[in-house]
Short mmCIF file of C-alpha atoms in Angstrom, two decimals:
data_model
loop_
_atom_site.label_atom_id
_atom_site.label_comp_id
_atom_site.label_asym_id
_atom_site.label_seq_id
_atom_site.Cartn_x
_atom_site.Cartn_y
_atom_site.Cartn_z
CA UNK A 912 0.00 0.00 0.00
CA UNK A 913 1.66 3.05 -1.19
CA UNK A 914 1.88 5.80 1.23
CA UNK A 915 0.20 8.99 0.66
CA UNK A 916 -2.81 7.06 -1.64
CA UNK A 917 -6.17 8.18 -0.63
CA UNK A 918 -9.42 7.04 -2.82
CA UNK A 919 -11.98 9.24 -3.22
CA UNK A 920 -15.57 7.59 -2.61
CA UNK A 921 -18.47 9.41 -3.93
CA UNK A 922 -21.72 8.30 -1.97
CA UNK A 923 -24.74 8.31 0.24
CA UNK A 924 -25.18 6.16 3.05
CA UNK A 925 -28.90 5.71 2.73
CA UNK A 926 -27.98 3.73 -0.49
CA UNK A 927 -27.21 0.11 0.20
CA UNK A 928 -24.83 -0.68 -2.04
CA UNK A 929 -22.46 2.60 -0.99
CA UNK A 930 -22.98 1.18 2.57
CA UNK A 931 -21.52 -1.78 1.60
CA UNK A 932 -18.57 -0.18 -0.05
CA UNK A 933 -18.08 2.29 3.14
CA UNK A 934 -17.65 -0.77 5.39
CA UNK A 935 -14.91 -2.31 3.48
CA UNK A 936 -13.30 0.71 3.26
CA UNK A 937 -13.47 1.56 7.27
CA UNK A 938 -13.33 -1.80 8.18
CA UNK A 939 -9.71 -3.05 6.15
CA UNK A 940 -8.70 0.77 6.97
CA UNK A 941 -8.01 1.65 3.24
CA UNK A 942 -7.36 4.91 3.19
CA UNK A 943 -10.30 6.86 1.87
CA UNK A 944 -12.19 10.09 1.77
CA UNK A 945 -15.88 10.79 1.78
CA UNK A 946 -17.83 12.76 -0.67
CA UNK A 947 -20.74 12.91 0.28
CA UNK A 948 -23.90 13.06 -2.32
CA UNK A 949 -27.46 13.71 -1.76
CA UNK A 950 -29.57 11.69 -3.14
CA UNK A 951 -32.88 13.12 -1.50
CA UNK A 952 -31.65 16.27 -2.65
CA UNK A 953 -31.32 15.23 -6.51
CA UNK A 954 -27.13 16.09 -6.25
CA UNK A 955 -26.79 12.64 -8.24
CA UNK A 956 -28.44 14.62 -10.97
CA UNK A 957 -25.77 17.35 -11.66
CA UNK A 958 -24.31 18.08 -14.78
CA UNK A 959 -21.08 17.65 -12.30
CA UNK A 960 -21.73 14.51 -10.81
CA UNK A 961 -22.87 12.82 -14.13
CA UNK A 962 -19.56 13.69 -15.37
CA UNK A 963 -18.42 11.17 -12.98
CA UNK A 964 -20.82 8.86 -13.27
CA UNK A 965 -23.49 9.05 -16.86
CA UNK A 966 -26.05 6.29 -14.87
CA UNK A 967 -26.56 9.07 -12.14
CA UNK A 968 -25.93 6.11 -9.48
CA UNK A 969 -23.44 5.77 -6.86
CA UNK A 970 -21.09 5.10 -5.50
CA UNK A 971 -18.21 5.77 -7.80
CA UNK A 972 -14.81 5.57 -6.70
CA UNK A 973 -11.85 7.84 -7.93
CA UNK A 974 -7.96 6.55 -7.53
CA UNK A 975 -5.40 8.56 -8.73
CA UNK A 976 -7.24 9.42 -12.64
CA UNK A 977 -9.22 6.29 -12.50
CA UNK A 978 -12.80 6.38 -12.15
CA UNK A 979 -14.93 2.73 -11.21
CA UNK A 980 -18.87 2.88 -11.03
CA UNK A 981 -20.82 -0.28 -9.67
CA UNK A 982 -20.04 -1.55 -6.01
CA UNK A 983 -19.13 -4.81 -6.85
CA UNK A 984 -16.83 -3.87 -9.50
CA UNK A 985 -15.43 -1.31 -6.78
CA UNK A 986 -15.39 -3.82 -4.05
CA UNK A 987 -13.42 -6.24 -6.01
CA UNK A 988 -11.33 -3.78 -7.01
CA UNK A 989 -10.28 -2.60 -3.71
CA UNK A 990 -10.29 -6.00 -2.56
CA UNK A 991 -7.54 -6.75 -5.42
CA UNK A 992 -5.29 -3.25 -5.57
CA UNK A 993 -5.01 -2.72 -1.57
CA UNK A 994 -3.59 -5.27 0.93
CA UNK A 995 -6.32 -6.65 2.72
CA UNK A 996 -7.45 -9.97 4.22
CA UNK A 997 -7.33 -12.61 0.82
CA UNK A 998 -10.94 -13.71 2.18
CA UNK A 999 -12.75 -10.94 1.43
CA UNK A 1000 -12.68 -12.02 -2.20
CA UNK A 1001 -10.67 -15.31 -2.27
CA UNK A 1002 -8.13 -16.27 -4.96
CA UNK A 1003 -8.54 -19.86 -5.30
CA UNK A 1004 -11.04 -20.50 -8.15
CA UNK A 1005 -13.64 -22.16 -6.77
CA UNK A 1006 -14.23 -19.75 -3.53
CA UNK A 1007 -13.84 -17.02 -5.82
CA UNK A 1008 -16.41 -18.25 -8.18
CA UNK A 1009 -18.77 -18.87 -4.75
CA UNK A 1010 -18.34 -15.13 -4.41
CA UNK A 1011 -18.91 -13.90 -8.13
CA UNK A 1012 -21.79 -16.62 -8.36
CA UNK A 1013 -23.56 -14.53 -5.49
CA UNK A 1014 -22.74 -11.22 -6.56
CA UNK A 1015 -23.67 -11.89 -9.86
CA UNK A 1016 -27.22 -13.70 -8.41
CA UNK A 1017 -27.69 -10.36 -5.68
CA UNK A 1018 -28.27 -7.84 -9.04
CA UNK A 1019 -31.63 -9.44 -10.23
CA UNK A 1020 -32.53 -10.96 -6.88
CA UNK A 1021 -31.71 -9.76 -3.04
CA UNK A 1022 -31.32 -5.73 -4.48
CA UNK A 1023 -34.14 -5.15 -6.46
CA UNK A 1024 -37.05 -6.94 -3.93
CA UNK A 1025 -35.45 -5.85 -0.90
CA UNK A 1026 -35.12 -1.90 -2.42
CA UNK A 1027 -38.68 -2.15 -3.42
CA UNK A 1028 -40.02 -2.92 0.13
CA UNK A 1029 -38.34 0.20 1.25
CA UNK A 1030 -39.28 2.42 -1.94
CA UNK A 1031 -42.98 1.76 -1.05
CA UNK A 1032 -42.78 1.71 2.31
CA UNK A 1033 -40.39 4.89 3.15
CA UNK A 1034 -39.64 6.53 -0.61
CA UNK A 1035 -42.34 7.15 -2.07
CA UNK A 1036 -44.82 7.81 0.14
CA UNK A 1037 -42.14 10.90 1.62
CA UNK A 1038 -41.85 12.00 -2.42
CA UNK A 1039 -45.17 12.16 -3.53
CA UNK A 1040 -47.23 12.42 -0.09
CA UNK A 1041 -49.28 9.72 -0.91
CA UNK A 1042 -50.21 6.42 1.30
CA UNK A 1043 -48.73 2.92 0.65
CA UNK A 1044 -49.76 1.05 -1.83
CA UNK A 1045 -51.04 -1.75 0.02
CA UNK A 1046 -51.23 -4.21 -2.99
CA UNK A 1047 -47.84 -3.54 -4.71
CA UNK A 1048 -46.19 -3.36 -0.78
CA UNK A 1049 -48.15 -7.36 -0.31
CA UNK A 1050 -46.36 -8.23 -3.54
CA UNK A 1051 -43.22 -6.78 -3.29
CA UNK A 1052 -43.37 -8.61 0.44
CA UNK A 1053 -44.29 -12.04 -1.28
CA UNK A 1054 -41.81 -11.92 -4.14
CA UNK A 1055 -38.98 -10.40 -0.65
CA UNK A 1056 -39.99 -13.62 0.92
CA UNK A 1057 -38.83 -15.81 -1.68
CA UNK A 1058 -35.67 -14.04 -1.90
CA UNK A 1059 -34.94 -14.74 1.65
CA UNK A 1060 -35.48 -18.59 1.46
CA UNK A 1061 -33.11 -18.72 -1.67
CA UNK A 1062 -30.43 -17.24 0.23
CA UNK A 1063 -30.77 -19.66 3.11
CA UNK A 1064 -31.22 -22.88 1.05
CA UNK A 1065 -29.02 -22.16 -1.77
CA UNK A 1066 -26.33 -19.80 -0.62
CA UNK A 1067 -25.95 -19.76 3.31
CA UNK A 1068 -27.39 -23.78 4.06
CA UNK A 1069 -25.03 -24.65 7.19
CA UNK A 1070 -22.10 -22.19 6.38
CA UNK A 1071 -20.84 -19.35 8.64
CA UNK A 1072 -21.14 -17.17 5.51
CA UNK A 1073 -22.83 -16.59 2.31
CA UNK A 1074 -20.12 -18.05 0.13
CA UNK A 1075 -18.12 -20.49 2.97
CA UNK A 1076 -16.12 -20.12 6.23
CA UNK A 1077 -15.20 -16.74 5.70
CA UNK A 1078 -17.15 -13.16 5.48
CA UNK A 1079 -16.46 -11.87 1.73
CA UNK A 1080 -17.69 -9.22 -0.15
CA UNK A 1081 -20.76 -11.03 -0.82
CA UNK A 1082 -22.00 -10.85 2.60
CA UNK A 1083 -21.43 -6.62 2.77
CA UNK A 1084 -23.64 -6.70 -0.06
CA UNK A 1085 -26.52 -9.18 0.61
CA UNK A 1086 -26.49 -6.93 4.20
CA UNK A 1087 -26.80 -3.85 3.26
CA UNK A 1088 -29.66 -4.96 1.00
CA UNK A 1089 -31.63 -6.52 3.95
CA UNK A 1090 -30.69 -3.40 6.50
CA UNK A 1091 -32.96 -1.35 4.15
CA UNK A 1092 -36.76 -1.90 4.90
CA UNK A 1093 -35.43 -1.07 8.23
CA UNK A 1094 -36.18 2.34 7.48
CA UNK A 1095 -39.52 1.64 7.69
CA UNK A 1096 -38.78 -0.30 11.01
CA UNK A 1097 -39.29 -3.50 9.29
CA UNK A 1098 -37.07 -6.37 10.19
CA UNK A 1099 -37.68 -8.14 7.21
CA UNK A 1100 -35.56 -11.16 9.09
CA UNK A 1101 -38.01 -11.37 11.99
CA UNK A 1102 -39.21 -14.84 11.07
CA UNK A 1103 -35.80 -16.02 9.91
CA UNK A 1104 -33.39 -17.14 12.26
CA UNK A 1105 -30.94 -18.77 10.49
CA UNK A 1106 -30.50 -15.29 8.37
CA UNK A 1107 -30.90 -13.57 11.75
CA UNK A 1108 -27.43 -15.35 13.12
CA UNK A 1109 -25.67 -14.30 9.77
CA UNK A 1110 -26.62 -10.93 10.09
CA UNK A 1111 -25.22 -11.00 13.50
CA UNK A 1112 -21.95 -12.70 12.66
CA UNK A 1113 -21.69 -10.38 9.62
CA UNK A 1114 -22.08 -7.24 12.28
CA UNK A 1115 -19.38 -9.04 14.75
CA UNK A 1116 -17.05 -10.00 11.61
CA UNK A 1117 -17.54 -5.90 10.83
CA UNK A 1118 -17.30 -4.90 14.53
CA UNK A 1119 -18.45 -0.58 14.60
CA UNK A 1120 -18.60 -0.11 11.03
CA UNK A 1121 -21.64 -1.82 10.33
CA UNK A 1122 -23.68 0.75 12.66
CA UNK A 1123 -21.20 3.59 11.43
CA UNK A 1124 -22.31 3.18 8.00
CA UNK A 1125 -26.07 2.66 8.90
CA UNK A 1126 -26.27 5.63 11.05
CA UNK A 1127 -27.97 7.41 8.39
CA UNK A 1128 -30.40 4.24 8.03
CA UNK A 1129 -31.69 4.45 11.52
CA UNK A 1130 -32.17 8.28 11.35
CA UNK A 1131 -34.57 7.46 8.56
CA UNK A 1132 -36.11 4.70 10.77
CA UNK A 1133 -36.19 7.07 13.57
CA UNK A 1134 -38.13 10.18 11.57
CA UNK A 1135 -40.69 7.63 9.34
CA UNK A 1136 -41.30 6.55 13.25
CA UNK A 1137 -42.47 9.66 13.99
CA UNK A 1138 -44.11 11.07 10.76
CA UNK A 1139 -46.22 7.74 11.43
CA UNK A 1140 -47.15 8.33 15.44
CA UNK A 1141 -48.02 11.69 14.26
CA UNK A 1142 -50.13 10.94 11.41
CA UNK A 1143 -51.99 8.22 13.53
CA UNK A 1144 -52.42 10.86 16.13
CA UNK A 1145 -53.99 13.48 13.55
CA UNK A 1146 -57.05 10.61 12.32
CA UNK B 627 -13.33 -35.36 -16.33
CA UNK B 628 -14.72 -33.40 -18.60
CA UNK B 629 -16.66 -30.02 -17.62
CA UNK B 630 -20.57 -29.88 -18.19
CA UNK B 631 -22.15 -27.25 -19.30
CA UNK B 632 -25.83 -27.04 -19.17
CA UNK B 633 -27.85 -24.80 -21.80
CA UNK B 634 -30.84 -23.66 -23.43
CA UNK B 635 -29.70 -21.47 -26.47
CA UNK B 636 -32.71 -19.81 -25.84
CA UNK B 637 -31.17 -17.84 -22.72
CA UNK B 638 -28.67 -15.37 -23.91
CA UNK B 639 -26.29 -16.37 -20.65
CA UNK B 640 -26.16 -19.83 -21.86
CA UNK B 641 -25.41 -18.18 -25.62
CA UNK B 642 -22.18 -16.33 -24.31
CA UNK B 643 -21.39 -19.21 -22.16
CA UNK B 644 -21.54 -21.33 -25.06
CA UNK B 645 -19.45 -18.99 -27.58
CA UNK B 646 -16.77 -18.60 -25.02
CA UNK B 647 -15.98 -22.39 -24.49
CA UNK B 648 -16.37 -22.91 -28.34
CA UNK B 649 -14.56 -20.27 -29.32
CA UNK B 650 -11.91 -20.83 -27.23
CA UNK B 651 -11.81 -24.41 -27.35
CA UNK B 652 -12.74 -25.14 -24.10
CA UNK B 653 -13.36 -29.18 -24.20
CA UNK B 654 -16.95 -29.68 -22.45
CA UNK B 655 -20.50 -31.71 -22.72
CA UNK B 656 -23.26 -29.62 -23.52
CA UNK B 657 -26.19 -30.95 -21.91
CA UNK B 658 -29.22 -29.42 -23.31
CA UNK B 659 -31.84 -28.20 -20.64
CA UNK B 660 -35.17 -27.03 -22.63
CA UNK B 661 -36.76 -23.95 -20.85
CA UNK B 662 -39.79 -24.94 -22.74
CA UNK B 663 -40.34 -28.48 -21.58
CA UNK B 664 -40.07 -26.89 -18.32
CA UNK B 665 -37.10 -29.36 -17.59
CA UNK B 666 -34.80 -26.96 -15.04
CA UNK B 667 -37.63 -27.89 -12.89
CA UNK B 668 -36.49 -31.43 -12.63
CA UNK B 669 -34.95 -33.49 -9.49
CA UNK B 670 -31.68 -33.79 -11.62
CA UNK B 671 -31.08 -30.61 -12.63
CA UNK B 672 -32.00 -29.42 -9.50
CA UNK B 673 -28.80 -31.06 -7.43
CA UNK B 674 -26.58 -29.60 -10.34
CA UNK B 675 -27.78 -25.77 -10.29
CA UNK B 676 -29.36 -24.84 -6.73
CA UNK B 677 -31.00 -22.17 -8.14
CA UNK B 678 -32.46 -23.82 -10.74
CA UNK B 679 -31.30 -21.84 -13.84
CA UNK B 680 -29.55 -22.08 -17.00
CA UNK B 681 -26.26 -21.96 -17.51
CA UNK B 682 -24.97 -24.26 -14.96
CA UNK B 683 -21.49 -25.40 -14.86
CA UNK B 684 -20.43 -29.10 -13.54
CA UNK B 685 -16.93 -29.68 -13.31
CA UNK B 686 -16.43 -32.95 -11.15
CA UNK B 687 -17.66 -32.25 -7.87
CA UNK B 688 -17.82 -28.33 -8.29
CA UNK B 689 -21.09 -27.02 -9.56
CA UNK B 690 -21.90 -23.20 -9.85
CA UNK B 691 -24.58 -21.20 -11.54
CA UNK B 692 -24.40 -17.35 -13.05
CA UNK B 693 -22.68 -16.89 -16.57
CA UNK B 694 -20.43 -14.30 -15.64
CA UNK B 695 -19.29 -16.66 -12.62
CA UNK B 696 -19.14 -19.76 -15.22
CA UNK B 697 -17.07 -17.86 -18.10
CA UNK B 698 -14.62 -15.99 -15.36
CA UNK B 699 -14.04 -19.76 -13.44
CA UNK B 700 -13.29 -21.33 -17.00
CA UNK B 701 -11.07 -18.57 -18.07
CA UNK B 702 -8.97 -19.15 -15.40
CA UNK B 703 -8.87 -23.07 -15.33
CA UNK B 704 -8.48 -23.01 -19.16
CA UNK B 705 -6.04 -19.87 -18.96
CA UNK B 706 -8.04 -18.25 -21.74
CA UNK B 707 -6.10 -15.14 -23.82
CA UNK B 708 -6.04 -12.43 -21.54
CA UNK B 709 -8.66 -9.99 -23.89
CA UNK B 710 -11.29 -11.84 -22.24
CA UNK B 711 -10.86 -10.65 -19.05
CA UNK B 712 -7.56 -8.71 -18.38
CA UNK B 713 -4.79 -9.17 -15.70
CA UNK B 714 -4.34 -5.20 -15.87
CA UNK B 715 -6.58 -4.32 -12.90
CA UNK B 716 -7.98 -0.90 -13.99
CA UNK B 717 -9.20 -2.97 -17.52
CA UNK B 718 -10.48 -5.71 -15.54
CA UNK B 719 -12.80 -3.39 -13.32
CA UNK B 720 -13.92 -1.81 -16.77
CA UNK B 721 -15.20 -5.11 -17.57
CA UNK B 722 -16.59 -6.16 -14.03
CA UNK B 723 -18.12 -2.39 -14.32
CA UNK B 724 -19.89 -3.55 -17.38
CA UNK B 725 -20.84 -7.10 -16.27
CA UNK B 726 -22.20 -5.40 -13.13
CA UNK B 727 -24.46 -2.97 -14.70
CA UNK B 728 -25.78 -5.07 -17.32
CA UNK B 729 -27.87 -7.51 -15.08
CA UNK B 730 -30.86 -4.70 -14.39
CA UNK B 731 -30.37 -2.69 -17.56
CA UNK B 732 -29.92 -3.97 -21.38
CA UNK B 733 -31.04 -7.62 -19.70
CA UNK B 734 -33.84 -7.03 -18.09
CA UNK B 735 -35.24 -4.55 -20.61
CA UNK B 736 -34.16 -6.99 -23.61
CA UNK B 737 -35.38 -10.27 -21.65
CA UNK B 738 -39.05 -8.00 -21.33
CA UNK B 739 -39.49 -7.70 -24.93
CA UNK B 740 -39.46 -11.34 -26.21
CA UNK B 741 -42.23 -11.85 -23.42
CA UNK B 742 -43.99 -9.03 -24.63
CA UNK B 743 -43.77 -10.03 -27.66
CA UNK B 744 -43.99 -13.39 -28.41
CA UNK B 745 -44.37 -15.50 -25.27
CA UNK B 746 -47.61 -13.07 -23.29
CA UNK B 747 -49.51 -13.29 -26.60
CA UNK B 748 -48.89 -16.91 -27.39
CA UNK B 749 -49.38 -18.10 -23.69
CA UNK B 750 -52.03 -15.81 -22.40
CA UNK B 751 -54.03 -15.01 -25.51
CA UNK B 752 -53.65 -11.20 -25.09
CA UNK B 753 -51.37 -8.62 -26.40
CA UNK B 754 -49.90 -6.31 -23.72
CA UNK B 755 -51.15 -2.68 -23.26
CA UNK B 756 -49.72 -0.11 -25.48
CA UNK B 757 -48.78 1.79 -22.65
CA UNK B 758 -46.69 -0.71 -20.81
CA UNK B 759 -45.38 -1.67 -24.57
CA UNK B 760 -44.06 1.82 -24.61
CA UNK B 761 -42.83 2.05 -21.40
CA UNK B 762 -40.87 -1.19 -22.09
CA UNK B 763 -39.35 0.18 -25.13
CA UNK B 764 -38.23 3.15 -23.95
CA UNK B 765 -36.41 1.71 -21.31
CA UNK B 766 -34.99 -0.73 -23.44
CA UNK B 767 -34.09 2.38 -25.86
CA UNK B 768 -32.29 4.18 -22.91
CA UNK B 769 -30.13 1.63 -21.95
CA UNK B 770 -29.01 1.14 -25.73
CA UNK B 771 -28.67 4.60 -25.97
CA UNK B 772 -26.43 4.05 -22.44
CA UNK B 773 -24.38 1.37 -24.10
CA UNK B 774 -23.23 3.20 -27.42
CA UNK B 775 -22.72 6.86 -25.54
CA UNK B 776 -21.34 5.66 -22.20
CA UNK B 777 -19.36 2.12 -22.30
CA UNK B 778 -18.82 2.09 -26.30
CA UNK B 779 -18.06 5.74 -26.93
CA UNK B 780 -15.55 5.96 -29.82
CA UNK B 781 -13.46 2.73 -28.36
CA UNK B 782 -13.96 -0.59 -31.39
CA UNK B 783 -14.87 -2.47 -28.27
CA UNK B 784 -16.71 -1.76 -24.66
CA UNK B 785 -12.80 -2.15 -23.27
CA UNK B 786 -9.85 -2.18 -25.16
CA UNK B 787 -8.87 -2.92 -28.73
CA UNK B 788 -10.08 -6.36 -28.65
CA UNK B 789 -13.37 -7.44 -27.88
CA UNK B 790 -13.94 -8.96 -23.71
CA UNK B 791 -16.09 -10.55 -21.68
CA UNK B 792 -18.23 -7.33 -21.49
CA UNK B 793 -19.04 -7.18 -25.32
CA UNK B 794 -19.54 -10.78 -25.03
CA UNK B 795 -22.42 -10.56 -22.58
CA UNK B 796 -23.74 -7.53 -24.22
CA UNK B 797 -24.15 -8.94 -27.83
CA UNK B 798 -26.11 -11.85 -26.50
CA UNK B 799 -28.63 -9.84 -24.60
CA UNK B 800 -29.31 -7.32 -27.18
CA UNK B 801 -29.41 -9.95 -29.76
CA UNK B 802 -32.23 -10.90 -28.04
CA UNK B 803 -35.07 -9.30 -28.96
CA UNK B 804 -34.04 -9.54 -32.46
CA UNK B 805 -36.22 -12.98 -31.28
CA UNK B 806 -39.09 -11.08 -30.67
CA UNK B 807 -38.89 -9.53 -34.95
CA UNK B 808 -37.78 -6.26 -33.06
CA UNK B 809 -34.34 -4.81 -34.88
CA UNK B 810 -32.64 -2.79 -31.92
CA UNK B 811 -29.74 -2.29 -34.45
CA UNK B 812 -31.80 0.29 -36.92
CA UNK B 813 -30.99 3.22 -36.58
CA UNK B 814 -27.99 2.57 -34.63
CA UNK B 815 -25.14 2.49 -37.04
CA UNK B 816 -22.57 3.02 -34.30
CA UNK B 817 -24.24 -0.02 -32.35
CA UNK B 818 -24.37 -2.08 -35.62
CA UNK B 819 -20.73 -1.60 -36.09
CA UNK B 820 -19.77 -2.89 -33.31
CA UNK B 821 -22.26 -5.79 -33.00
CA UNK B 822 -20.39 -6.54 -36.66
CA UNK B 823 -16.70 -6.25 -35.51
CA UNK B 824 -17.64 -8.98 -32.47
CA UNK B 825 -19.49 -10.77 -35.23
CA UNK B 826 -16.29 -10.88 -37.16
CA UNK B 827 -13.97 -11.57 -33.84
CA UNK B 828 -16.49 -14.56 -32.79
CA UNK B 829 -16.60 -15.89 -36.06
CA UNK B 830 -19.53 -15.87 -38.17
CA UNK B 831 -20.39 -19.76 -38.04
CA UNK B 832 -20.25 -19.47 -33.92
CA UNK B 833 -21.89 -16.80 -33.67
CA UNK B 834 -24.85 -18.08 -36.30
CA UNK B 835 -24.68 -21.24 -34.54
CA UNK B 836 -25.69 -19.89 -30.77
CA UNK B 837 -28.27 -17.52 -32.54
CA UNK B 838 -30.09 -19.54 -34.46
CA UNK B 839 -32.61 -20.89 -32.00
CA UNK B 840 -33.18 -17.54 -30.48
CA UNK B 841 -33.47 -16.15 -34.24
CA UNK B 842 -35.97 -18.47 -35.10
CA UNK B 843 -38.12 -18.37 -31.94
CA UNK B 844 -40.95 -16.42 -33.65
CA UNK B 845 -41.32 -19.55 -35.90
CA UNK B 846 -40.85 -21.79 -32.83
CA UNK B 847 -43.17 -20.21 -31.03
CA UNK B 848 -46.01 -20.82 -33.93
CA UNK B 849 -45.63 -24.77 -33.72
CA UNK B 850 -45.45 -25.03 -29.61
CA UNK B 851 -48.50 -27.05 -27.94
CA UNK B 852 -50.20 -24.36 -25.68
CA UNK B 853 -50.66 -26.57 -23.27
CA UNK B 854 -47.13 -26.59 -22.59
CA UNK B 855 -46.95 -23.01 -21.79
CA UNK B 856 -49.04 -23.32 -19.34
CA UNK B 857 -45.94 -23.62 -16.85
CA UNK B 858 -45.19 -20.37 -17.72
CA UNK B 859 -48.01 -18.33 -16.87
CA UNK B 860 -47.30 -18.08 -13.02
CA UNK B 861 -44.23 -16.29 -13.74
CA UNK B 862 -45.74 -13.89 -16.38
CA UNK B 863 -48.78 -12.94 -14.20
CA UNK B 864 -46.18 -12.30 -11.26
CA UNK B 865 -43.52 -10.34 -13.78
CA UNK B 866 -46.45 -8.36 -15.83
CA UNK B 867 -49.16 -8.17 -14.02
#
């Protein structure tokens, strides 16, 4: 690790996959500065930011010239360029195709039905002041739900971790994910045990960067609390 | 032992999985899994690929599902040329950027218009609502638009000179709705290039080869029993309805 290299990490912490990034980073101690971007506040949509990134997403990381959109793409990278513990993203072939198998699988499964819960729960309703849509949150639940008992019978079974013995960058990502209907105050792993213990030996394998990088989550938990009591309170 | 590879040429994963062991000469047993006999619901396929889909690799006791997780595990055990998928880490990511994004853009919007297409029509008697047709192609129409101005720019291929894993997984899924009689390449001469320079770096035969199933699905789709769609409708109703 070169002295003096800093990466520049353009994100928000409400957004799972920058939380997922942001623990890595804290966690293996890469060096790293924040930049922080808005997303409530439409900052993602600046003709300055979309220089960075064109897909208006983030995060995006900046080293040195080089600019890397996508967080797994970023996590592998950082997991490759700086010297951190091999098992966040293995180099023998098979554990590293357990690890690209799941973060291949987590795109069109775990991110978009656990994002949804929260975008009808918490999003939209704050955006466009209107209730939840009860029948779209039921299926969006249902389709969460099957999710959930793919990742326990085909990825986790009896393993420690998503992808073996060891935490990887799999696991920062499936987390994140499932944090995010907490801002609604929904433990979406209530009923789930055995993904209730991995969550819990993700968050010791993490130590304080898990609730440093949700901190932002359970703000959002903490004010959709209140806009609720106070809405109840007003029928 | 040699590796299995099971495939439906139908599913544009299993069509770059496919090109990359042929082309590269990857020795393996294709074992055909037909989407349409509903046969990746069986017992046996289900011990091979645990979540049930197409491609699935075997290779002895090692089984794992994904394309892009099947193509990067082969080009390491077969020590493919390094174009593929470069050593040079800042390339690399460029590809893994690509391979990341592409899951809910080009293929989910290209996967949505064979359904809408071909398959909702044929297996639920109805043709989908203009409006929803619409919104489908637009979004389909942005993330081409994405593809050309953002990861092709004025580079011959999505990274580097030669053509990767990235364009690989991109021709495939925009190939597909080519299934569906829909020609995302008019009007795109800059995308047409391109899709004829990997043409050219595949090899026409290959490439015609893994296509022609998909390219003759509207005729395919003519001759099917109904009755054997009927597998299908759960998923439709949940996707499109």
């Amino acid at each position: 690790m070169a002295t003096g290299r800093e990466v520049q990490l353009y994100l928000d912490l409400l957004s799972q996959p920058c939380r997922a990034v942001h623990i890595l980073l804290t966690r293996t101690k890469i060096p790293h500065r924040v930049h922080s971007v808005a997303l409530r506040k439409g900052e993602h949509r600046t003709s300055e930011f979309s220089k960075l990134n064109p897909m208006q997403k983030v995060p995006v990381l900046v080293d040195g010239g080089f600019i890397l959109r996508e967080s797994d793409a970023i996590l592998k990278y950082l997991a490759t360029t700086f010297d951190i513990p091999e098992h966040w993203y293995p180099w023998q072939p098979e554990r590293r195709a357990r690890v690209d198998e799941y973060t291949a699988w987590h795109h069109s499964n775990t991110r978009p039905h656990a994002a949804k819960v929260f975008m009808l729960e918490v999003l939209l309703p704050a955006q466009l002041g209107v209730p939840v849509d009860r029948r779209r949150l039921d299926r969006a639940l249902s389709d969460l739900d099957v999710t959930l008992e793919r990742l326990e019978s085909m990825f986790l079974r009896r393993q420690p971790f998503l992808c073996g013995d060891d935490i990887t960058v799999a696991d920062l990502l499936a987390v994140c994910e499932l944090m995010q209907p907490l801002g609604s105050g929904r433990d979406i792993l209530k009923d789930r045990p055995q993904l209730r213990r991995w969550r819990s030996r993700v968050q010791s394998a993490v130590g304080e960067s898990f609730d440093d990088a949700h901190a932002v989550l359970f703000a959002v938990r903490d004010r959709h609390r209140a806009r609720v009591i106070k809405g109840q309170g007003q029928i | 032992m040699v590796v299995e590879l099971y495939l439906d040429l139908f599913s544009q994963p299993c069509r770059s999985v496919f090109i990359f062991a042929k082309k590269n000469n990857i020795p393996f047993e294709f074992k055909k899994v037909s989407l349409m006999d509903g046969e990746h619901f069986g017992d046996e396929f289900g011990k091979i690929s645990k979540i049930r889909k197409v491609p699935a690799l075997r290779d002895g006791d090692f089984c794992l599902a994904e394309s892009v997780a099947i193509m990067l595990y082969l080009a390491e055990k077969f020590q493919t040329p390094d174009r593929w998928f470069p050593a040079d880490l800042r390339l690399r990511s460029r590809v893994n950027e690509y391979l990341s994004w592409q899951h809910s853009a080009i293929r989910m919007h290209g996967s949505k218009m064979l359904w809408m297409r071909l398959m909702i029509p044929k297996i639920m008697g109805i043709d989908v609502p203009k409006e929803k047709m619409d919104g489908a192609l637009e979004d389909l129409n942005a993330s081409l638009t994405l593809i050309e101005e953002n990861f092709l720019q004025d580079r011959p291929f999505i990274v580097g000179d030669q053509m990767s894993l990235a364009d690989l997984v991109a021709i495939v899924e925009i190939m597909q709705p080519l299934g569906a009689g829909l020609d995302v390449f008019e009007g795109r001469p800059k995308l047409s290039a391109w899709r004829d320079r990997v043409q050219a770096s595949i090899g026409k035969d290959l490439f015609d080869e893994a296509h022609r199933g998909i390219l003759g699905a509207q005729d395919s789709m003519k001759q099917l029993d109904p009755s054997k769609l009927e597998l299908f409708k759960p998923k439709i109703l949940r996707l499109f309805f």
